[in-house]
XYZ file of C-alpha atoms in Angstrom:
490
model
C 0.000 0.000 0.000
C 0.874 3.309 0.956
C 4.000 2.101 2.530
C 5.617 0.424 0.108
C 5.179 3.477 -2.130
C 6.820 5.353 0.311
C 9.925 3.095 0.190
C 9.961 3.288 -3.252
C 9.869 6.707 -3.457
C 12.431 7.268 -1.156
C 14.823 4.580 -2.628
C 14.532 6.622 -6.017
C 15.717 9.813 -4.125
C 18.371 8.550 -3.071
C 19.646 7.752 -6.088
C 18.333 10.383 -8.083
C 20.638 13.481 -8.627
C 20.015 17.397 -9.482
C 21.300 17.575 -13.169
C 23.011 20.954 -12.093
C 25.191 18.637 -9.612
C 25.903 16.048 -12.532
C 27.284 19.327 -14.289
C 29.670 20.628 -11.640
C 30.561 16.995 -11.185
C 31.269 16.735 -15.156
C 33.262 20.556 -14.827
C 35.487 19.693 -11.602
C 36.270 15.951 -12.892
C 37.854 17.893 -16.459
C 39.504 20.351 -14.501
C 41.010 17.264 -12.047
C 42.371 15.515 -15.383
C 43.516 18.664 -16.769
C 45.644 19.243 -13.273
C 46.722 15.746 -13.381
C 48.363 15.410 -17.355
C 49.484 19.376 -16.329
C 51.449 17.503 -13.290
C 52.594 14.444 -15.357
C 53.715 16.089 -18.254
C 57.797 15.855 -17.357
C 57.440 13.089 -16.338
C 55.930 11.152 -19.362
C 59.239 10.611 -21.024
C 60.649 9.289 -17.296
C 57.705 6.664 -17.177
C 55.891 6.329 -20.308
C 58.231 6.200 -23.285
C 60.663 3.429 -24.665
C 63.503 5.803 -22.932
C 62.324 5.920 -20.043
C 62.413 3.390 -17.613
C 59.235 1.055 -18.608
C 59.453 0.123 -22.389
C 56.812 -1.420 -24.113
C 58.655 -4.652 -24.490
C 57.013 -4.804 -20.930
C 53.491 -4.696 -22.640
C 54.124 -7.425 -25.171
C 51.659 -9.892 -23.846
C 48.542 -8.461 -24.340
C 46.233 -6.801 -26.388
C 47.657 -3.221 -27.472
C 44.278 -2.351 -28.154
C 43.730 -1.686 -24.922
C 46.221 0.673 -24.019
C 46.678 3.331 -27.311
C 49.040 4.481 -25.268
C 51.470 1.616 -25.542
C 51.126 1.364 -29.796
C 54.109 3.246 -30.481
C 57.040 3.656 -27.578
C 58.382 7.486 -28.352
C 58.007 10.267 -26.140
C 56.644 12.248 -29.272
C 53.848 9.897 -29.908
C 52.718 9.786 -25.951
C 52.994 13.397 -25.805
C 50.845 13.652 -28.925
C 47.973 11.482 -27.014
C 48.082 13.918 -23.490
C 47.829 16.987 -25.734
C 44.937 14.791 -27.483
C 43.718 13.892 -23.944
C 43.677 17.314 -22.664
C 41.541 18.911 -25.298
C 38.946 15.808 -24.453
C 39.111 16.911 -21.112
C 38.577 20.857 -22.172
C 35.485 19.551 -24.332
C 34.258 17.959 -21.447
C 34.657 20.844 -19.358
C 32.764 22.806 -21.466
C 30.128 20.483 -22.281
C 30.722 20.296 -26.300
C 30.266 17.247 -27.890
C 29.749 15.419 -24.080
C 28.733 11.962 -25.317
C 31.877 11.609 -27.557
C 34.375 13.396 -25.785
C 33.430 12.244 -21.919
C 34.239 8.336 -23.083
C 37.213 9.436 -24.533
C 38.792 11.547 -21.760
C 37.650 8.060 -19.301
C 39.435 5.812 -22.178
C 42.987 8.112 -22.493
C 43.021 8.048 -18.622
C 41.869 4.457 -18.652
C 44.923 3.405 -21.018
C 47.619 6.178 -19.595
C 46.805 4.175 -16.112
C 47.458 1.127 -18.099
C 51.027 1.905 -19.787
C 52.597 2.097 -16.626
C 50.199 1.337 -13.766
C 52.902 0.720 -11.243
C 52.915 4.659 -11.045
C 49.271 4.958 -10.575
C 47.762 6.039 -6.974
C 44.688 5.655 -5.499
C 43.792 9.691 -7.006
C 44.174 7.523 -10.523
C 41.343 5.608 -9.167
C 38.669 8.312 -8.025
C 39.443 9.487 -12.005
C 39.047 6.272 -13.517
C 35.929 5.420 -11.678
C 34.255 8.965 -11.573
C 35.552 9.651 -15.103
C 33.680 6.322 -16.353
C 30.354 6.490 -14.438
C 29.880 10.260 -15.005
C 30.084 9.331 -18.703
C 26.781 7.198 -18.492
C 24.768 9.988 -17.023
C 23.269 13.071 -18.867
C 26.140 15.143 -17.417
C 25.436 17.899 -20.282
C 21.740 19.044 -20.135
C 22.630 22.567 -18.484
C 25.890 24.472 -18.408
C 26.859 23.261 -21.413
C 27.808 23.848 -25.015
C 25.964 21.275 -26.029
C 22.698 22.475 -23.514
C 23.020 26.019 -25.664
C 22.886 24.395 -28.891
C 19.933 22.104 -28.542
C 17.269 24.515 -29.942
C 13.668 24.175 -28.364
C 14.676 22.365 -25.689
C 13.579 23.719 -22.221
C 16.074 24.491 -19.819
C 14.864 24.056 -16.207
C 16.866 21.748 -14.219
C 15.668 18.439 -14.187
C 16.358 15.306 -12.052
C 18.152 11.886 -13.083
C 17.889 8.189 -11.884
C 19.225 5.948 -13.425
C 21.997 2.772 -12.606
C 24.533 5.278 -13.411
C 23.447 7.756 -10.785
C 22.745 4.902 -8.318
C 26.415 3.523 -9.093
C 27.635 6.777 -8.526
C 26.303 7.428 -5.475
C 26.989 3.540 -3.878
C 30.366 4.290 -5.258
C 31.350 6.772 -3.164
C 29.876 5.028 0.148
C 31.583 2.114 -0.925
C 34.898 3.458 -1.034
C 34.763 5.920 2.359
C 33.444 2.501 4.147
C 35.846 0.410 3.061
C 38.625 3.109 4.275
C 36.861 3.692 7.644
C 36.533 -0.122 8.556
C 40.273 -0.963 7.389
C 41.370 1.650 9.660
C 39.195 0.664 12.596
C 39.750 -2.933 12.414
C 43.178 -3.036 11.835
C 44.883 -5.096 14.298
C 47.248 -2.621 15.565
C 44.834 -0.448 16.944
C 46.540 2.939 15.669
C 43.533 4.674 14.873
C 41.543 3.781 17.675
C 40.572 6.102 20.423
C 42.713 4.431 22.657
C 45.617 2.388 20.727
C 47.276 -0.756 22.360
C 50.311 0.113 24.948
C 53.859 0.893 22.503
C 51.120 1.469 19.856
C 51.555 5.322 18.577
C 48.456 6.831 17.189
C 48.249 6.416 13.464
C 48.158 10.221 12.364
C 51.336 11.194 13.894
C 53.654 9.369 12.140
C 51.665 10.379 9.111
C 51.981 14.349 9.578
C 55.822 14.540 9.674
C 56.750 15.304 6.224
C 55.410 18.643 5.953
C 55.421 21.939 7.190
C 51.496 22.069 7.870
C 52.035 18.355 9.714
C 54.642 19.593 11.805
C 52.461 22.273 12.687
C 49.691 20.226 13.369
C 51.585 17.712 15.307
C 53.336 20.357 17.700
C 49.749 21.802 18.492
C 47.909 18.984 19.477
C 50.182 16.695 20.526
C 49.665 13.097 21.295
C 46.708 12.397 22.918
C 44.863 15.130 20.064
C 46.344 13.427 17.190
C 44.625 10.212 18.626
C 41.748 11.352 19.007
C 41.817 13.220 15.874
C 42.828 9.949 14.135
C 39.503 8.281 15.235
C 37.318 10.931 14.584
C 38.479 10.212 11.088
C 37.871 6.977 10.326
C 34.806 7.106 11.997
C 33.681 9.905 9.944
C 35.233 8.007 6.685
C 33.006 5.140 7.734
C 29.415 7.557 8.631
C 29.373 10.054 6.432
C 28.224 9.134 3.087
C 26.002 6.464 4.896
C 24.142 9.674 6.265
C 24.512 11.275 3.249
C 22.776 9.082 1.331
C 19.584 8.198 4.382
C 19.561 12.554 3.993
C 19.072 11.972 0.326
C 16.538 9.460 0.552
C 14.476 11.372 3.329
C 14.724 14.993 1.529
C 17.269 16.516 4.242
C 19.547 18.733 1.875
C 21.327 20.512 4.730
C 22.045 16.935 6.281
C 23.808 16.084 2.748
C 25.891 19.297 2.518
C 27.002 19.083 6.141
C 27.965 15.096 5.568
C 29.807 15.699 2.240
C 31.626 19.010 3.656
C 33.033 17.719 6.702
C 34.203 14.798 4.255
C 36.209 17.587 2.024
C 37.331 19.207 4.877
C 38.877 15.808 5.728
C 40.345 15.742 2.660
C 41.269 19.462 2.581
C 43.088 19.013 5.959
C 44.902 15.910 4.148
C 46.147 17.942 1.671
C 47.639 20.648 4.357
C 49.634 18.127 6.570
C 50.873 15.184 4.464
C 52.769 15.014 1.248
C 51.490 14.400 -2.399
C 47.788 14.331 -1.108
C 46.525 17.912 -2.995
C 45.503 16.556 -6.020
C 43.979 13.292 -4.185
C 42.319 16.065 -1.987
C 40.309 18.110 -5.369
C 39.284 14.634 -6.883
C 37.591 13.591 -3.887
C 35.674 16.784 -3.160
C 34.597 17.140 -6.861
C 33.458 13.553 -6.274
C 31.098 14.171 -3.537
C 29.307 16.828 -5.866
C 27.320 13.500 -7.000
C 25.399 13.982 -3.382
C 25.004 18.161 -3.711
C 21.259 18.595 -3.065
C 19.080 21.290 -5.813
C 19.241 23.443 -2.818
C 22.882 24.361 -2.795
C 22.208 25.720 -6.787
C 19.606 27.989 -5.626
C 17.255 26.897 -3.712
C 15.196 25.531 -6.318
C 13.956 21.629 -6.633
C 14.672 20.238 -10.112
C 11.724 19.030 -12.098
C 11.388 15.442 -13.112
C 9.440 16.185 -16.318
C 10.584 15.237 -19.613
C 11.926 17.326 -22.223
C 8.947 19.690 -23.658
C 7.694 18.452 -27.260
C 9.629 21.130 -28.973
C 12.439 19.290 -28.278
C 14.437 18.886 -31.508
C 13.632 15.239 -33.096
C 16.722 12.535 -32.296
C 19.436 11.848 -34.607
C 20.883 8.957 -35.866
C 24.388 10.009 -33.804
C 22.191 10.538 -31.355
C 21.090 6.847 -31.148
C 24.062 5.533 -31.794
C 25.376 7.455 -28.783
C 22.296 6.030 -26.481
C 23.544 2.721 -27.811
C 27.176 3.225 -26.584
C 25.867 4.204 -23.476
C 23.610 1.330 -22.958
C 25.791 -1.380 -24.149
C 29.325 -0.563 -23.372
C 29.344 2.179 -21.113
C 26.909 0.462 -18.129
C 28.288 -2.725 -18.239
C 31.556 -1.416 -18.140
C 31.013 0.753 -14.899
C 29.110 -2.453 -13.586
C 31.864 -4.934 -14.181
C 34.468 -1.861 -12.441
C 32.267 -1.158 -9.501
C 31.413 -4.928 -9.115
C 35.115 -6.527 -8.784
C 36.422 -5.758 -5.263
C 37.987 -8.615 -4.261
C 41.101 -7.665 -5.492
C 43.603 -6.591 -2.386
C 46.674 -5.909 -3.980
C 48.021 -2.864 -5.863
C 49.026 -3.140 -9.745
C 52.174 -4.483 -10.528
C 53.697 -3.509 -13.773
C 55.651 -6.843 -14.454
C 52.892 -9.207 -12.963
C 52.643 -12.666 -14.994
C 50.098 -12.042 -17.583
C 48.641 -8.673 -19.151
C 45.120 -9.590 -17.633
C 46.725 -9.716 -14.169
C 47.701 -6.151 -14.453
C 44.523 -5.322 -16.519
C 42.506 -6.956 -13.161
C 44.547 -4.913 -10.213
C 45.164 -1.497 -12.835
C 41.288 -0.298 -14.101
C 39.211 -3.505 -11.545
C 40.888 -2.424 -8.226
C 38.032 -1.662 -6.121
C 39.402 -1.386 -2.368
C 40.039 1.474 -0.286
C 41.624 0.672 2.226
C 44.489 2.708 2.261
C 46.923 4.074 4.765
C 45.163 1.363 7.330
C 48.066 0.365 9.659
C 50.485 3.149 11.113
C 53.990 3.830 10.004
C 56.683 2.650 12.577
C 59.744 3.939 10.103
C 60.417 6.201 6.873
C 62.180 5.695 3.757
C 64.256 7.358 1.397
C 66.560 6.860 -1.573
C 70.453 8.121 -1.822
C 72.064 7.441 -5.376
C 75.780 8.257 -4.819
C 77.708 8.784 -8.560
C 81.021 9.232 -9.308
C 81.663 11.394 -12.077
C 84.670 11.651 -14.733
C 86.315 14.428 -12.824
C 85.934 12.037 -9.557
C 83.640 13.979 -7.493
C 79.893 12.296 -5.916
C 76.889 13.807 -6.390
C 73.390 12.472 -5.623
C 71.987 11.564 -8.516
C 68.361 10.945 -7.100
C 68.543 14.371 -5.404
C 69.946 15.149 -9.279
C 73.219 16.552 -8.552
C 73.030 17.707 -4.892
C 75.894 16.959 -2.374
C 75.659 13.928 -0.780
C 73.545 13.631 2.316
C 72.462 10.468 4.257
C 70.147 11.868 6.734
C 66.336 11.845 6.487
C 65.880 14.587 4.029
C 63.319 17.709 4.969
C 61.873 16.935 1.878
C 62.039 14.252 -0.819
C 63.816 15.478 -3.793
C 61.338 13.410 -6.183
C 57.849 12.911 -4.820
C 54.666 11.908 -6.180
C 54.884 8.984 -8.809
C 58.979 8.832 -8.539
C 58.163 6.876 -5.249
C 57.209 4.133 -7.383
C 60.792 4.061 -8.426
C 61.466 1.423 -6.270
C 58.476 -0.993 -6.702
C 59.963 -1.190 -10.299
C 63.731 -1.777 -9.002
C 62.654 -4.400 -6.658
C 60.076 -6.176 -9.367
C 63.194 -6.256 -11.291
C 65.375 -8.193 -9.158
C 65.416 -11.527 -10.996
C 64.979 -10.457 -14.147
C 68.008 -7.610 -15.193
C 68.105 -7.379 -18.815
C 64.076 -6.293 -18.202
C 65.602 -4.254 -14.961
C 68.640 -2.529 -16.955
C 66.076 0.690 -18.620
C 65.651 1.517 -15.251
C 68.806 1.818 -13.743
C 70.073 3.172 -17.629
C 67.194 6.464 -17.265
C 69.682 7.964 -14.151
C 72.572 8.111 -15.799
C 71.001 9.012 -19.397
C 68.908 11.807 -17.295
C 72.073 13.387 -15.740
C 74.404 12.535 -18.747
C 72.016 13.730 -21.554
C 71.950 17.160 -20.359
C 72.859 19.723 -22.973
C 75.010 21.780 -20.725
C 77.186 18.306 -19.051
C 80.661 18.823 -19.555
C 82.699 15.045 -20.174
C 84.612 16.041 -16.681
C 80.773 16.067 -15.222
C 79.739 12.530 -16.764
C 78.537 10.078 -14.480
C 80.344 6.928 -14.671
C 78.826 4.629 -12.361
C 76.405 4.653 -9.149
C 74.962 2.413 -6.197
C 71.361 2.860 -5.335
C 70.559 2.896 -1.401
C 67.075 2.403 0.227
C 67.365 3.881 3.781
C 64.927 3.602 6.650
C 65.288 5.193 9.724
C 62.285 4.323 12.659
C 60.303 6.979 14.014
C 60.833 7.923 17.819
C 57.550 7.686 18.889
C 58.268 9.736 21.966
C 59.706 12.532 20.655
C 58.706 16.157 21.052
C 58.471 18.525 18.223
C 62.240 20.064 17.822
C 63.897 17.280 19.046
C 65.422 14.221 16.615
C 62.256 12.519 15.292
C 63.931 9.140 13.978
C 66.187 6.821 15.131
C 69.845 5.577 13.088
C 69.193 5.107 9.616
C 69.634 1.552 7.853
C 71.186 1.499 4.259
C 70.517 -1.639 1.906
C 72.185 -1.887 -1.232
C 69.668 -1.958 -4.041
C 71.899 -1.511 -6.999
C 75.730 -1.082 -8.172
C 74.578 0.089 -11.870
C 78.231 1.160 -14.359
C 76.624 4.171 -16.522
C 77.222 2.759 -21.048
């Protein structure tokens, strides 16, 4: 009876979203891969080129239809494909030609992540899912290009349900719940209100490595960084749970206040620990999938259809409902659907569809679960033709074996040595890593002979974090040096 149309109704609000919020959620996602090619641009010939240090001998295995990326090995031809990808991405952002171009800019992405996924993060995978599932939804019907075009066609605001906006939403619940239970079950206890004895609390040996950490750590000290650390996964594992019971009920303020503390999560993420600000913009452009009508002006969106003056579909335009329904949905089904996977993408795992599995089907979340107990770093002494050592990691600083004050190569570099170590039994496959330090400090256009590296070793250091030590005083105990590599420059 009257019940049961009551659950209905509210099950389809909570799944049904503002078309003005699947717009912003279209803009911000363009303007995320936009920043993100922007940030890996020197570093394509580094990672995704046959000079670099993962050739496409690597890829040989497989299907090179599924990575374009990985057709042709130059640096010339991958930069040709991000300049390619970018104007995708500024199509999308502007809303011209949405049901070509938002497939596309999910695809590039999709096969960029693919080329070398050992240097993907978990912001690659907020783009590759949001990217994908935003392209099934009518993410162009206002504040759009294509939206000014479409003569006759009414412009109020509607509403959309559909399994792409349901996806979208269980999407992001999945992925904050699966974050806030790995840190609240982990066995250590480090983000628990009150950790096990020897046990230090999770976020402060997180918030070390920069200036806003240090900060942060200094002015709350111990006990507040515990209970700070709870607070967090606890909110990780509430939030979009209330979020979406607000959406089905018709409490808009409920939403904004769930999804904001959420982004100010990620916001104060992006302040305190390192290579976290573009993880930070993804996931708050993300959470636009739950902004209420309300927060575009206070006006509900209509559920009507388009008026009859609509202009009369095109063939393209069939064909594009086509793509949608047959490729597009399954696709983002089959992604959101495979979660059993635990382990992060290895570049030389056994067989193309192992890394095709844990690159674009990695659906787990739960990241930065147990707390650090030491910290790493890499020293890559060279001795040069005119016999003096320089760092080559640091590229060409003096020689230094303390913890650094910050990494000279953040951000994907720290993949470096998931490559070197994958590489251990296999050298000939190994040797274009090692070769890219000496080529990069050899090949530069101003390197006099004298200045020539000849050979190098390759150090991984780890020092363990004193627990118990105050802001000022020496935060890590005596570092450890293991000998990764002894690598003679051609």
């Amino acid at each position: 009876g009257s019940s049961m149309i009551n659950r209905m109704t509210a099950l389809a609000r909570a799944f049904t979203i503002d078309d003005r919020s699947l717009a912003a959620l279209r803009i911000g996602l363009a303007v995320c891969v936009l920043c993100e090619l922007a940030d890996r641009w020197p570093l394509l010939d580094a990672f995704y080129s046959d000079e670099g240090i993962h050739p496409t001998t690597d890829l040989a295995d497989w299907p090179r239809a599924l990575c374009v990326h990985a057709l042709f090995g130059s640096a010339a031809w991958v930069r040709a494909l991000s300049v390619a990808h970018g104007a995708c991405a500024a199509a999308m952002l502007l809303g011209a030609g949405t049901r070509i171009v938002a497939p596309l800019t999910w695809y590039l992405y999709a096969s960029l992540t693919l080329r070398n996924c050992s240097v993907a993060y978990i912001a690659d995978r907020y783009l590759h899912f949001f990217l994908l599932l935003v392209a099934c939804t009518p993410c162009a019907r206002v504040w759009s290009v294509d939206a000014a075009r479409a003569e006759g066609v009414r412009c109020t605001p509607r509403a959309t349900l559909s399994l792409a906006t349901a996806l979208l939403r269980l999407q992001l619940v999945w992925i904050y719940a699966d974050a806030g239970a790995g840190k609240l079950l982990d066995a250590e206890g480090a983000w628990r209100f009150s950790p096990p004895d020897g046990v230090a609390p999770a976020l402060d040996t997180m918030v070390r490595h920069t200036a806003g950490g240090r900060v942060l750590r200094t002015a709350l000290g111990r006990d507040g960084l515990r209970l700070l650390g709870a607070s967090v996964a606890w909110l990780e594992l509430l939030a979009p749970l209330i979020a979406l019971v607000a959406a089905a009920t018709g409490r808009p303020r409920t939403q904004l206040c769930a999804g904001g503390a959420l982004c100010a999560m990620h916001a104060g993420i992006a302040l305190t620990m390192n290579n976290s600000v573009l993880l930070g913009l993804v996931a708050c452009v993300a959470w636009l999938a739950y902004a209420p009508a309300e927060l575009w002006g206070g006006r509900n969106a209509t559920t009507e259809p388009p008026t009859p003056r609509a202009a009369p579909r095109t063939a393209g335009h069939t064909a594009g409902v086509s793509v949608h329904t047959w490729v597009l949905l399954p696709a983002a089904l089959a992604v959101c659907a495979y979660n059993a996977r635990t382990s992060e993408c290895d570049v030389r795992a056994s067989s193309g569809i192992e890394r095709l599995q844990s690159a674009l089907l990695h659906n787990r979340w739960n990241v930065f679960v147990s707390g650090e107990d030491h910290v790493t770093w890499f020293v890559a002494p060279a001795r040069l033709a005119s016999g003096r050592v320089v760092d080559l990691w640091a590229r060409g600083a003096s020689l230094d074996w303390s913890v650094p004050a910050r990494a000279p190569r953040t951000g994907r570099w720290k993949s470096f040595a998931a490559l070197a170590f994958a590489g251990d039994g296999e050298p000939d496959r190994a040797k274009p890593l090692w070769d890219f330090l000496c080529a990069e400090w050899n090949g530069a256009a101003s390197r006099e002979p004298t200045e020539r590296a000849l050979y190098y070793k390759f150090w991984l250091l780890s020092a363990p974090l004193d627990t118990d030590s105050a802001e000022g005083n020496a935060p890590y105990g005596e570092p450890r040096k293991r000998l990764l590599r002894s690598h003679t420059c051609s």
